[in-house]
Short mmCIF file of C-alpha atoms in Angstrom, two decimals:
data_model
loop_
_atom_site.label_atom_id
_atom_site.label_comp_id
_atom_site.label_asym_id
_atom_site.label_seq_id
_atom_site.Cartn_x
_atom_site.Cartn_y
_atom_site.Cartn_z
CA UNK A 14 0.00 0.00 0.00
CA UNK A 15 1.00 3.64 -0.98
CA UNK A 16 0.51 5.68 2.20
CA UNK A 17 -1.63 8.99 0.44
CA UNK A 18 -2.43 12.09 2.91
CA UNK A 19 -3.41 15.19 2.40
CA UNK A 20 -3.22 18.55 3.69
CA UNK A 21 -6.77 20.25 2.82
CA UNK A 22 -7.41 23.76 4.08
CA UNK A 23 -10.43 25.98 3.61
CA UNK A 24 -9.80 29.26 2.58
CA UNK A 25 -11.93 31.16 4.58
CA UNK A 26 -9.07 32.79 6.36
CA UNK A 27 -5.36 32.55 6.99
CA UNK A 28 -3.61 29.31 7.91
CA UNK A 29 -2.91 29.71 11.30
CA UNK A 30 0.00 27.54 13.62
CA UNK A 31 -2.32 24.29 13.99
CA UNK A 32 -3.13 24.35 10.70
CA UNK A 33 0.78 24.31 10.14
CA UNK A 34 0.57 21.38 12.12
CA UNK A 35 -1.35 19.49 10.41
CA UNK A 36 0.07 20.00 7.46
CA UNK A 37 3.45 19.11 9.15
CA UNK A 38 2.68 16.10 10.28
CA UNK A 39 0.52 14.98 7.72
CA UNK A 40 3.49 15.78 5.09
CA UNK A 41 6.25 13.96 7.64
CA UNK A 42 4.10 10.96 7.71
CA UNK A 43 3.93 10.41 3.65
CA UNK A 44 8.16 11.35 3.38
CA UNK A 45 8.38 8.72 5.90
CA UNK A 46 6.86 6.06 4.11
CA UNK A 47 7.67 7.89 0.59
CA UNK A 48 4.02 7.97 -0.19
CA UNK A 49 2.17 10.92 -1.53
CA UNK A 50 1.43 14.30 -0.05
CA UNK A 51 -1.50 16.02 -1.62
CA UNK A 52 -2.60 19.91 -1.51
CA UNK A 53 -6.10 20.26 -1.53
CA UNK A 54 -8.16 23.50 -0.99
CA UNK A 55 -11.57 22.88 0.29
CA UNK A 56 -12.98 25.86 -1.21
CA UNK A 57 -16.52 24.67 -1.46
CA UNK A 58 -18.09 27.66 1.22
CA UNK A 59 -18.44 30.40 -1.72
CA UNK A 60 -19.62 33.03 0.12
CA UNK A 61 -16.73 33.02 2.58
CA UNK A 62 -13.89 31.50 0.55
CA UNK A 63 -11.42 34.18 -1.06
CA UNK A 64 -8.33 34.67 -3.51
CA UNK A 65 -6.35 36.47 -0.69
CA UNK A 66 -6.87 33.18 1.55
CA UNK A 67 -5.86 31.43 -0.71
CA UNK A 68 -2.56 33.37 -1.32
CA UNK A 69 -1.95 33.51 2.49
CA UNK A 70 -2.20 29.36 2.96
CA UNK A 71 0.34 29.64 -0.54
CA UNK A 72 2.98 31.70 1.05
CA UNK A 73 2.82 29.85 4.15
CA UNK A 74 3.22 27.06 2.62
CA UNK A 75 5.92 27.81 0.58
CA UNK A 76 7.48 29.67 3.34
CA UNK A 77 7.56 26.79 5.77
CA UNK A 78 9.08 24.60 2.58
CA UNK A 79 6.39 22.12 2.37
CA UNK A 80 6.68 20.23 -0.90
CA UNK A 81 3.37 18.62 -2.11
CA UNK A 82 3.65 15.63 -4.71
CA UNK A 83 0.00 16.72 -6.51
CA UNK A 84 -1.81 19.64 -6.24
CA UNK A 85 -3.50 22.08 -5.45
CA UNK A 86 -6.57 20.61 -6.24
CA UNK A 87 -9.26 23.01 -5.94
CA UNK A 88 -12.83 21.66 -5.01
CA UNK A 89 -14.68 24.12 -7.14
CA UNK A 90 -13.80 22.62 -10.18
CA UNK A 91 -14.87 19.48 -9.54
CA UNK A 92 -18.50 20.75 -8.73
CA UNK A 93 -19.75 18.70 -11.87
CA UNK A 94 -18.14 15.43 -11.22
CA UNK A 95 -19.27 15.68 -6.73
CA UNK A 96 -22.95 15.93 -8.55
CA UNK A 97 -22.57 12.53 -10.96
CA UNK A 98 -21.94 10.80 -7.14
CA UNK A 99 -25.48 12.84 -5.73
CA UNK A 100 -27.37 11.45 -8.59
CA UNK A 101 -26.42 7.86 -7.67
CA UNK A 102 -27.61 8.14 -4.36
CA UNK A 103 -30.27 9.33 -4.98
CA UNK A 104 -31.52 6.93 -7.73
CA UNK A 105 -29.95 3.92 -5.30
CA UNK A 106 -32.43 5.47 -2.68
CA UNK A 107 -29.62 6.45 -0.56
CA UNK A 108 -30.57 10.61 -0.39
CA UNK A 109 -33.57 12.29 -1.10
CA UNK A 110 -35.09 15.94 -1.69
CA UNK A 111 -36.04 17.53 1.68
CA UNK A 112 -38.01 20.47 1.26
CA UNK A 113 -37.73 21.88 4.92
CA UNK A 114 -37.61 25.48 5.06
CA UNK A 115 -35.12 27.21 7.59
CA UNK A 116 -37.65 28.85 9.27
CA UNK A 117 -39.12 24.97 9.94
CA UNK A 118 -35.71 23.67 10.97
CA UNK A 119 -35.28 26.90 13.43
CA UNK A 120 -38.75 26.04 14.94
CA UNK A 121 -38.03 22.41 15.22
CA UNK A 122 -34.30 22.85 16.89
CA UNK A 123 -35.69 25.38 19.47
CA UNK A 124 -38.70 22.68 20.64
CA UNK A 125 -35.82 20.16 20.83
CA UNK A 126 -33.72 22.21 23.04
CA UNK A 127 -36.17 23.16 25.17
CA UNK A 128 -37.32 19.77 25.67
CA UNK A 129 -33.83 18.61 26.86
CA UNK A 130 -33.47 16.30 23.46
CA UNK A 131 -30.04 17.06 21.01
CA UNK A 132 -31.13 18.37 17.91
CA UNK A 133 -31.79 16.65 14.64
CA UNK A 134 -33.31 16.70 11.54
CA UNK A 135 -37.05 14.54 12.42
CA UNK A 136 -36.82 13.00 8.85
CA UNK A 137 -40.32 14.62 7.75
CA UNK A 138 -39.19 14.02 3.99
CA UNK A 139 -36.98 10.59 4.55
CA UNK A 140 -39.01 8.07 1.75
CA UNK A 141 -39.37 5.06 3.99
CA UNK A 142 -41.62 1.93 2.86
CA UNK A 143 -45.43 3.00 3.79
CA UNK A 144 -44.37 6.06 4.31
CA UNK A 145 -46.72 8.87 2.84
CA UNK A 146 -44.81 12.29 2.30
CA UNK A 147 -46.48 15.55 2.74
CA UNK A 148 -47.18 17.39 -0.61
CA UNK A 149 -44.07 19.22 -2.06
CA UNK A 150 -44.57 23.57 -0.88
CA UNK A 151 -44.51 25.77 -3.96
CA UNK A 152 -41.38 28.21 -3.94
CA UNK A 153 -39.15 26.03 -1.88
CA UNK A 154 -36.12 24.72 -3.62
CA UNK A 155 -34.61 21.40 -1.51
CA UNK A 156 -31.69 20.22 -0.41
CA UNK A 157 -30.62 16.75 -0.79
CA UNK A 158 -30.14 14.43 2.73
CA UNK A 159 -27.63 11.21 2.92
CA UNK A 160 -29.96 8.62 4.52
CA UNK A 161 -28.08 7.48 7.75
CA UNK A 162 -28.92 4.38 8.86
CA UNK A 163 -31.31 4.91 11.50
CA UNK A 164 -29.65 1.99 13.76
CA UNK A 165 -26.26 0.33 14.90
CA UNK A 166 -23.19 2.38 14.97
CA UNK A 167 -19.75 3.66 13.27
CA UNK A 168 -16.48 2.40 15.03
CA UNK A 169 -13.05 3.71 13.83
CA UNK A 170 -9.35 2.75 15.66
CA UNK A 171 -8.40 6.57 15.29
CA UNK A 172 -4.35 6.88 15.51
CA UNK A 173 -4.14 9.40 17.91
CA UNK A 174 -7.32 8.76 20.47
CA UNK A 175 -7.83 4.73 20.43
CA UNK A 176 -11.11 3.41 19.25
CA UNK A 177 -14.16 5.71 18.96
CA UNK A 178 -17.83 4.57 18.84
CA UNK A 179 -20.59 6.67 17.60
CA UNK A 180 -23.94 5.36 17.51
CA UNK A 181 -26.17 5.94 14.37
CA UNK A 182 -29.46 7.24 16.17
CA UNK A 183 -26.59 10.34 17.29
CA UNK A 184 -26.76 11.03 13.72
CA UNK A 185 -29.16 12.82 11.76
CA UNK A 186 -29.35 12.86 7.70
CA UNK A 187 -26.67 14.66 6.53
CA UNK A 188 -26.92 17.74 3.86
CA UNK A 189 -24.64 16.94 0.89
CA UNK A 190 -26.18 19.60 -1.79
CA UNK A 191 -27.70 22.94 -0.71
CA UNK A 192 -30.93 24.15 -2.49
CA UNK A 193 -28.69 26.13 -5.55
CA UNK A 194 -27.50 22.41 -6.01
CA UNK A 195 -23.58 23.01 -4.91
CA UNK A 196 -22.42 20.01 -2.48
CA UNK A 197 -21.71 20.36 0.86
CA UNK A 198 -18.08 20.31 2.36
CA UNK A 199 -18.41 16.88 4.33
CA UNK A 200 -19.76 14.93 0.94
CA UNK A 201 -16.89 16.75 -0.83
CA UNK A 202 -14.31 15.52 1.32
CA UNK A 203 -15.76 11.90 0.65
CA UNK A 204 -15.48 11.99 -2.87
CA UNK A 205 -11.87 13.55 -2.96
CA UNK A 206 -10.61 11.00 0.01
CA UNK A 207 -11.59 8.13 -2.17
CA UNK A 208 -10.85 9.13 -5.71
CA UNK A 209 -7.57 10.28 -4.40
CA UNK A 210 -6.88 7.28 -2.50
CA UNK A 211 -5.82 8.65 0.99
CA UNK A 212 -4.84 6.10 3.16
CA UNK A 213 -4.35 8.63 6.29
CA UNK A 214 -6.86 11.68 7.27
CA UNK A 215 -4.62 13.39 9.71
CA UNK A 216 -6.71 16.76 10.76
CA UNK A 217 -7.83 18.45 13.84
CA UNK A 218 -10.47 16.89 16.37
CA UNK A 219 -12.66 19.53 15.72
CA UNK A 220 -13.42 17.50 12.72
CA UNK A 221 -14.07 14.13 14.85
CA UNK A 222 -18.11 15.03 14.66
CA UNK A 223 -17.89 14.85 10.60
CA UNK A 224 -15.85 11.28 10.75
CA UNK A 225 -18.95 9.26 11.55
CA UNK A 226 -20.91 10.83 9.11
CA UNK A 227 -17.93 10.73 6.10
CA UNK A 228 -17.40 6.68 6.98
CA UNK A 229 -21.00 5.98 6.64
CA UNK A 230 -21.31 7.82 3.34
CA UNK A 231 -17.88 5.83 2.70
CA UNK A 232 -20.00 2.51 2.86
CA UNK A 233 -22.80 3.74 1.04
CA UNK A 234 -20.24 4.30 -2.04
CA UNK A 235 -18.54 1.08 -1.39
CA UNK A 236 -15.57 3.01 -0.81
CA UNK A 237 -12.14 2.60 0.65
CA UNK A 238 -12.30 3.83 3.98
CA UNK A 239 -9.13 5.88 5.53
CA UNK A 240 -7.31 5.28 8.95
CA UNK A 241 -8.32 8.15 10.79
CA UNK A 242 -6.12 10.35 13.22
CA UNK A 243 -7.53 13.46 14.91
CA UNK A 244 -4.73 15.90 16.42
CA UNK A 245 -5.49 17.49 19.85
CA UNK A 246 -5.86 21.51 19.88
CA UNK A 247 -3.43 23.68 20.59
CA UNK A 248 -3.43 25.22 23.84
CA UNK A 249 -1.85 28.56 25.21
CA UNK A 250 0.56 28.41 28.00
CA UNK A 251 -2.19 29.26 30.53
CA UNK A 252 -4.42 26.33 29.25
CA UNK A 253 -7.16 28.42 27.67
CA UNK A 254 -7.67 27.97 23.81
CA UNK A 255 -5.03 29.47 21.29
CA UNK A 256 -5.59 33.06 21.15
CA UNK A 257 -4.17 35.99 19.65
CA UNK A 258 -3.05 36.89 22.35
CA UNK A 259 -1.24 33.50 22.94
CA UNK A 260 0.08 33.09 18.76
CA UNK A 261 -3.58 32.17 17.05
CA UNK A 262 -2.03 34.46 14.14
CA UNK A 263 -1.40 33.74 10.62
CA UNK A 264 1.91 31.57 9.78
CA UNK A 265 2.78 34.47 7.77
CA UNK A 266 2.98 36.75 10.79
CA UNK A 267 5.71 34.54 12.50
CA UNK A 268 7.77 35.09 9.17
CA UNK A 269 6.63 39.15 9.55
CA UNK A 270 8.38 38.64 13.45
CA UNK A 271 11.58 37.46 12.23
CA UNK A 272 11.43 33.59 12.88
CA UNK A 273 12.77 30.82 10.76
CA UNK A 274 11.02 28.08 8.90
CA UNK A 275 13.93 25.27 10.54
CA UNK A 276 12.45 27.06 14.05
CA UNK A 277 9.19 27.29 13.45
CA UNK A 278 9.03 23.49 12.38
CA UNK A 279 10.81 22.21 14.55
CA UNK A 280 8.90 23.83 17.31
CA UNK A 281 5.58 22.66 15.70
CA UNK A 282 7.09 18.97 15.37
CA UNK A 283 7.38 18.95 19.27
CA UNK A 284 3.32 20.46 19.51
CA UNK A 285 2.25 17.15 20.78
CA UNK A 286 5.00 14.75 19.69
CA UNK A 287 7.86 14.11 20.97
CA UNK A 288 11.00 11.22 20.08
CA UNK A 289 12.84 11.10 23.59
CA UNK A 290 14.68 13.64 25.13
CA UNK A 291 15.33 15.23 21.59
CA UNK A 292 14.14 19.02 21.38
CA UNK A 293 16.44 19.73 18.43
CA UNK A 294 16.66 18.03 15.08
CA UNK A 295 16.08 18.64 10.96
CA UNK A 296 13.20 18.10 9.58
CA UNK A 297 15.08 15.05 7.75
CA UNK A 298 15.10 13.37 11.44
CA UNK A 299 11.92 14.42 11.82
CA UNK A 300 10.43 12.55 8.73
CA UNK A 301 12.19 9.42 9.58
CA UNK A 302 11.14 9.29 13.34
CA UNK A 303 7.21 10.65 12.73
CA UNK A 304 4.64 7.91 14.16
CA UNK A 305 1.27 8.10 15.54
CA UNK A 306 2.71 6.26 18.89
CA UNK A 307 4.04 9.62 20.30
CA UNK A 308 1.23 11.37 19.10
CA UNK A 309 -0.32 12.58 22.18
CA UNK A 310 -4.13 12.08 22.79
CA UNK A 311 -4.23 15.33 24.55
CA UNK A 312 -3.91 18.70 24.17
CA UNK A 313 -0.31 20.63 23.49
CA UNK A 314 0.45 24.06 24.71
CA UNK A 315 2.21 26.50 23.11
CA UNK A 316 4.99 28.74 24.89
CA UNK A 317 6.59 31.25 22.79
CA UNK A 318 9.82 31.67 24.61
CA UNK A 319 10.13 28.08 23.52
CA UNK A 320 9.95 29.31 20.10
CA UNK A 321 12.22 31.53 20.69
CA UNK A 322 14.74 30.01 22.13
CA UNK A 323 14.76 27.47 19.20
CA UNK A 324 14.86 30.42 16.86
CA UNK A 325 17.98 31.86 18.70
CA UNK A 326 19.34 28.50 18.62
CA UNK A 327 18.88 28.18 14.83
CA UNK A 328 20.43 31.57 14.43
CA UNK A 329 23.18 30.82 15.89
CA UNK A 330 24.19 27.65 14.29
CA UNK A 331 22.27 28.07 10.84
CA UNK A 332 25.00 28.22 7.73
CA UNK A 333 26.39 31.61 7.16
CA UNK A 334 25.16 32.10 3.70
CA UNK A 335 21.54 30.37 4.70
CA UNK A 336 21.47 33.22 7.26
CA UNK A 337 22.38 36.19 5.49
CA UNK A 338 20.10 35.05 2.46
CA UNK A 339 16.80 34.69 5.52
CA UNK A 340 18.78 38.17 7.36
CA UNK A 341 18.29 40.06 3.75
CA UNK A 342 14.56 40.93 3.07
CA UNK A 343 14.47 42.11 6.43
CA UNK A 344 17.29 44.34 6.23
CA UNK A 345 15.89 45.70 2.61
CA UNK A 346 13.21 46.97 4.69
CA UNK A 347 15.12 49.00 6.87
CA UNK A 348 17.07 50.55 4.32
CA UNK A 349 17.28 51.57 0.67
CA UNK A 350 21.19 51.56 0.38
CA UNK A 351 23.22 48.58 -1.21
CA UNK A 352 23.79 45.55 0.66
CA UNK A 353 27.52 43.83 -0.10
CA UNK A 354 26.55 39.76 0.17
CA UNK A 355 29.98 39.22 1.89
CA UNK A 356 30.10 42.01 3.91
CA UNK A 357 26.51 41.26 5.44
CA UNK A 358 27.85 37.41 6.03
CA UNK A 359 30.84 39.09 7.87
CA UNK A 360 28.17 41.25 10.23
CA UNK A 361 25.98 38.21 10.63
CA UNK A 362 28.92 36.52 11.80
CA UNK A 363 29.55 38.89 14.79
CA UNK A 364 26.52 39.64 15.64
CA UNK A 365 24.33 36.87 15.87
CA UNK A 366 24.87 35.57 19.07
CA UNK A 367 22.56 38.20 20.74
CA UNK A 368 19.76 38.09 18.51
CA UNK A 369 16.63 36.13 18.84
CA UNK A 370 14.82 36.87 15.68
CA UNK A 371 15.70 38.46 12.11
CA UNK A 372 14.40 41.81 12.46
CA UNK A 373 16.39 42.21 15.56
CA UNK A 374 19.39 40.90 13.68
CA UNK A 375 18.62 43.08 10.90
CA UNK A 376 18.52 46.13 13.02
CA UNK A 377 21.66 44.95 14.97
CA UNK A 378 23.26 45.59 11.36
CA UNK A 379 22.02 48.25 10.14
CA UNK A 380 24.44 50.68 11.00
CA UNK A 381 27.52 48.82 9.01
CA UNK A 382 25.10 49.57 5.82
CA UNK A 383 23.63 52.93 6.99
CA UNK A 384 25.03 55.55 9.27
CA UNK A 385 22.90 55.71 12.30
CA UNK A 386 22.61 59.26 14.30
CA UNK A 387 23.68 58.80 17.80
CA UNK A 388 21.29 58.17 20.45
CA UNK A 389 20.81 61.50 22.85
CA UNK A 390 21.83 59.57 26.03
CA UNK A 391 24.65 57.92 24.86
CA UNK A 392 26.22 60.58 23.36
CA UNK A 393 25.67 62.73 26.00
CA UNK A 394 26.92 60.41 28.11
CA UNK A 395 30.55 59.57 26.19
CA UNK A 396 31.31 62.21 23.95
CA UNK A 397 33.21 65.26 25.24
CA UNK A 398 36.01 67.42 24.43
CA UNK A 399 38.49 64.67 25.82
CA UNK A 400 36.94 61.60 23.91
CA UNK A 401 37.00 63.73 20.89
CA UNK A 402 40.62 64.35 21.14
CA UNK A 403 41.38 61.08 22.05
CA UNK A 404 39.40 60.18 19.05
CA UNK A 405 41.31 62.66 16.51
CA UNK A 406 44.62 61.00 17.64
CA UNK A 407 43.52 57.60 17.15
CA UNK A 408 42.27 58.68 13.76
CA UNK A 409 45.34 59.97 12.22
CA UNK A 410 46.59 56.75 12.61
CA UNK A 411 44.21 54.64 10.80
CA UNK A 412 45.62 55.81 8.01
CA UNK A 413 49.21 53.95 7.69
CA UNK A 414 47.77 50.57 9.68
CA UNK A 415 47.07 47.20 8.43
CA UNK A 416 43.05 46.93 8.52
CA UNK A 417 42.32 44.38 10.35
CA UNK A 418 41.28 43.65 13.93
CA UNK A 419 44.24 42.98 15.43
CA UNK A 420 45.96 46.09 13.76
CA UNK A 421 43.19 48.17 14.46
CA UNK A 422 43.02 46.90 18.20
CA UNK A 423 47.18 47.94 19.11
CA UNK A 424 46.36 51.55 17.61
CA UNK A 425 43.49 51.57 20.40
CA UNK A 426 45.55 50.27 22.67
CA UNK A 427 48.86 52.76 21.77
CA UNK A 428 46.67 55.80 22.30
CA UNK A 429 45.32 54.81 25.91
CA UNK A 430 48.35 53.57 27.09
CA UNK A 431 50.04 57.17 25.91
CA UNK A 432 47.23 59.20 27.78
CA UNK A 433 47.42 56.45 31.38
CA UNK A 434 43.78 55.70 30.34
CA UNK A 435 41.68 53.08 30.68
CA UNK A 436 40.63 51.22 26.95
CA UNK A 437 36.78 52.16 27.32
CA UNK A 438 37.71 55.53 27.30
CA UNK A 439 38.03 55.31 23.71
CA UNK A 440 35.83 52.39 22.73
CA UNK A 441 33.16 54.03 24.21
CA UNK A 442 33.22 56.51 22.22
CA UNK A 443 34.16 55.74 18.60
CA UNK A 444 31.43 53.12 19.59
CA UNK A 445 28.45 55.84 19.87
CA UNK A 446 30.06 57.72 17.07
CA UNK A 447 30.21 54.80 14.76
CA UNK A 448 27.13 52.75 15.37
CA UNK A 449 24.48 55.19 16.85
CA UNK A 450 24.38 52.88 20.24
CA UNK A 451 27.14 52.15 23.10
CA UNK A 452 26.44 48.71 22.71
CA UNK A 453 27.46 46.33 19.83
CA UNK A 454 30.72 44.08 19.06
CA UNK A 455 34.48 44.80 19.68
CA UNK A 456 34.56 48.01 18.07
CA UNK A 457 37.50 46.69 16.34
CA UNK A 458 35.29 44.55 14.78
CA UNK A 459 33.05 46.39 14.02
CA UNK A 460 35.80 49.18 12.18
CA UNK A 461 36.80 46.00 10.04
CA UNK A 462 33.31 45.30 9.11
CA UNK A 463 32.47 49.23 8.21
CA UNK A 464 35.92 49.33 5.76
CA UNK A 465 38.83 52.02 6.50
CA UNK A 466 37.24 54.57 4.28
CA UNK A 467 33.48 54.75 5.70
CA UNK A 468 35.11 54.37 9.46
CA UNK A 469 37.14 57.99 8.93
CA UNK A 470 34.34 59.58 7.17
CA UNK A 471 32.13 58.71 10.22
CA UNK A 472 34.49 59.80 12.55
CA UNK A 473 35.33 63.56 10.40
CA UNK A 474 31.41 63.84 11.16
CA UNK A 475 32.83 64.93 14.20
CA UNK A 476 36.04 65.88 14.42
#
């Protein structure tokens, strides 16, 4: 057997970080058995469904690096073919017309209610032998019902939460085609399951209510039915449910903050799974280790300083060149000047140790590509008539030295040592003058970074 999932979002909105999830997992779990991966976009709820959700699930997507084997696969153009499968229900007596208006639906769910009992369709237009139906109301175009059978049950071994029983009487006949004649999202998802031949529905449990419903229509087909495996929610650190407030925000906005795909994956892996003691690993590892037995049943929490520590952590150790080329678009937005490839690997290099995400690396090096104007409070605080001829001394002899750090660092050092001062009494200084802050790298490093030229030109601003 080919092991087929899919990843099948509806575009009503932006793919937020469980949605990432599932895709992540349900993509690990076909590279692990090198099976199929399909995109599908579930686009069958017209009135909410829109091109710019659609683009925002795309560039997460893309962003995050998923690679899909077919796809996407749109469900509105296959409108025509989801109708061929209506018709044979209904001529194998398997659906039927129901010509309840909403306003006689509304009426019958509030009775229900207030008489204790779950509501449910009462199958007033279910054909059933010796059944008379009431006469068909002018003006009122129906919808067509699944006929669930009215007794037994539906019994799946779901991956994730064991073995589920639903009974049928829980169930009431199912709407696959609204009134204009366009099938509904849960008869949709049968058709495309089948025909596509997914082995593996991997999905949220919010969907676990629509899994009794899609098996029986499954049988009615005679079709292949899936394994099933319902992923726990997401919870934030406080154990209420994923807010904004916690990180319920578009994938896209985590790539707006500055994280990395490697980070942000690998910190989704660990949403519920886990291999060991490992917290760190490719997604290579991760695809070779992914099974449903360390899957947990309940429900993950998310903690963004976790996230950001793994983001840190893949700053720090990413390849140079894979770093400056993620560091780059941020930096373009911070500045319209020219941006040297090697000379932004070179100011990754030294300053990425401090940074936790790629704006605030990008803004750590802005200043070797764009001269910054001092902050008030440092300047105040180190420039004065001394510093600046300390600083005037030391400049007239960056002119005849090697550049480089070492160089660069003695001619620090022979100035000082000629006054009886202490080295900060200088670094301090040039610092604020050179990078707009009193904080950054060696200055040394920094005046090898900035070039000979741009270093004295900062430093005349002054002098």
């Amino acid at each position: 057997m080919t092991v087929v999932t899919r990843f099948a979002p509806s575009p009503t909105g932006y793919l937020h970080i469980g949605g990432a999830r599932t895709a992540l997992f349900s993509w690990a779990y076909a590279k692990r058995y090198q099976g199929k991966f399909i995109l599908r976009i579930e686009d069958t709820d017209l009135e909410r469904s829109t091109p710019e959700a659609v683009k925002a699930i795309m560039d997460s997507l893309t962003w995050l690096h998923f690679d899909y084997d077919e796809g996407p696969i749109y469900q509105t153009h296959r409108m025509e073919h989801y109708k061929k499968y209506i018709d044979q229900l209904i001529q194998n007596d398997q659906a039927y017309l129901c010509y309840s208006s909403k306003e006689e639906l509304e009426t019958l769910r509030e009775s229900q209610t207030k008489a204790g009992l779950k509501p449910k369709y009462d199958g007033k237009w279910r054909p059933e032998n010796g059944k008379t139906l009431p006469h068909i109301p002018d003006g009122v175009k129906p919808v067509i019902r699944f006929k669930n059978p009215l007794i037994g049950s539906v019994s799946w071994n779901d991956l994730v939460k064991g073995e589920i029983t639903i009974n049928n009487e829980e169930l009431d006949d199912l709407v696959i085609a609204r009134s204009d004649g366009t099938p509904t999202y849960n008869f949709c998802v049968v058709i495309d399951d089948w025909e596509m031949k997914v082995t593996h529905v991997i999905r949220g449990d919010d969907h676990i209510n629509n899994t009794p419903r899609q098996i029986n229509l499954l049988k009615a087909l005679n079709a292949t039915i899936p394994h099933y495996a319902h992923l726990s929610m997401i919870l934030g650190d406080d154990g209420q449910k994923l807010s904004k407030r916690h990180g319920a925000v578009s994938v896209m906005q985590y790539h707006d903050e500055g994280y990395l795909p490697e980070a942000t994956l690998n910190y989704l892996a660990r949403l519920g799974w886990s291999h060991g003691d490992d917290e760190i690993f490719t997604m290579q590892d991760f695809c070779q280790w992914f099974d449903f037995d360390h899957v947990t049943a309940s429900s993950a929490q998310f903690n963004r300083e976790k996230l950001d520590w793994l983001n840190s952590h893949y700053i720090k150790t990413l390849p140079l060149d894979r770093l400056s080329e993620a560091t780059q678009p941020y930096l373009k937005r911070l500045t319209s000047h020219s941006i040297d490839l090697d000379i932004l690997i070179k100011s990754i290099a030294v300053h990425r140790e401090r940074a936790i995400h790629l704006t605030q690396l990008a803004r750590d090096i802005l200043y070797i590509f764009e001269y910054q104007i001092p902050n008030p409070e440092d300047f105040e605080k180190h420039i004065n008539d001394e510093a600046l001829i300390l600083i005037k001394s030391f400049k007239e002899s960056l002119i005849k030295i090697d550049w480089t750090k070492e160089a660069i660092h003695n001619a620090m050092n022979a100035v000082v040592i000629s006054e009886g001062l202490k080295f900060p009494k200088l670094a301090m200084p040039l610092r604020v003058l050179l990078t707009g802050i009193a904080q950054s790298p060696s200055i040394d490093e920094v005046m090898v970074l900035l070039g000979r030229d741009e270093t004295i030109k900062r430093l005349n601003l002054y002098l």
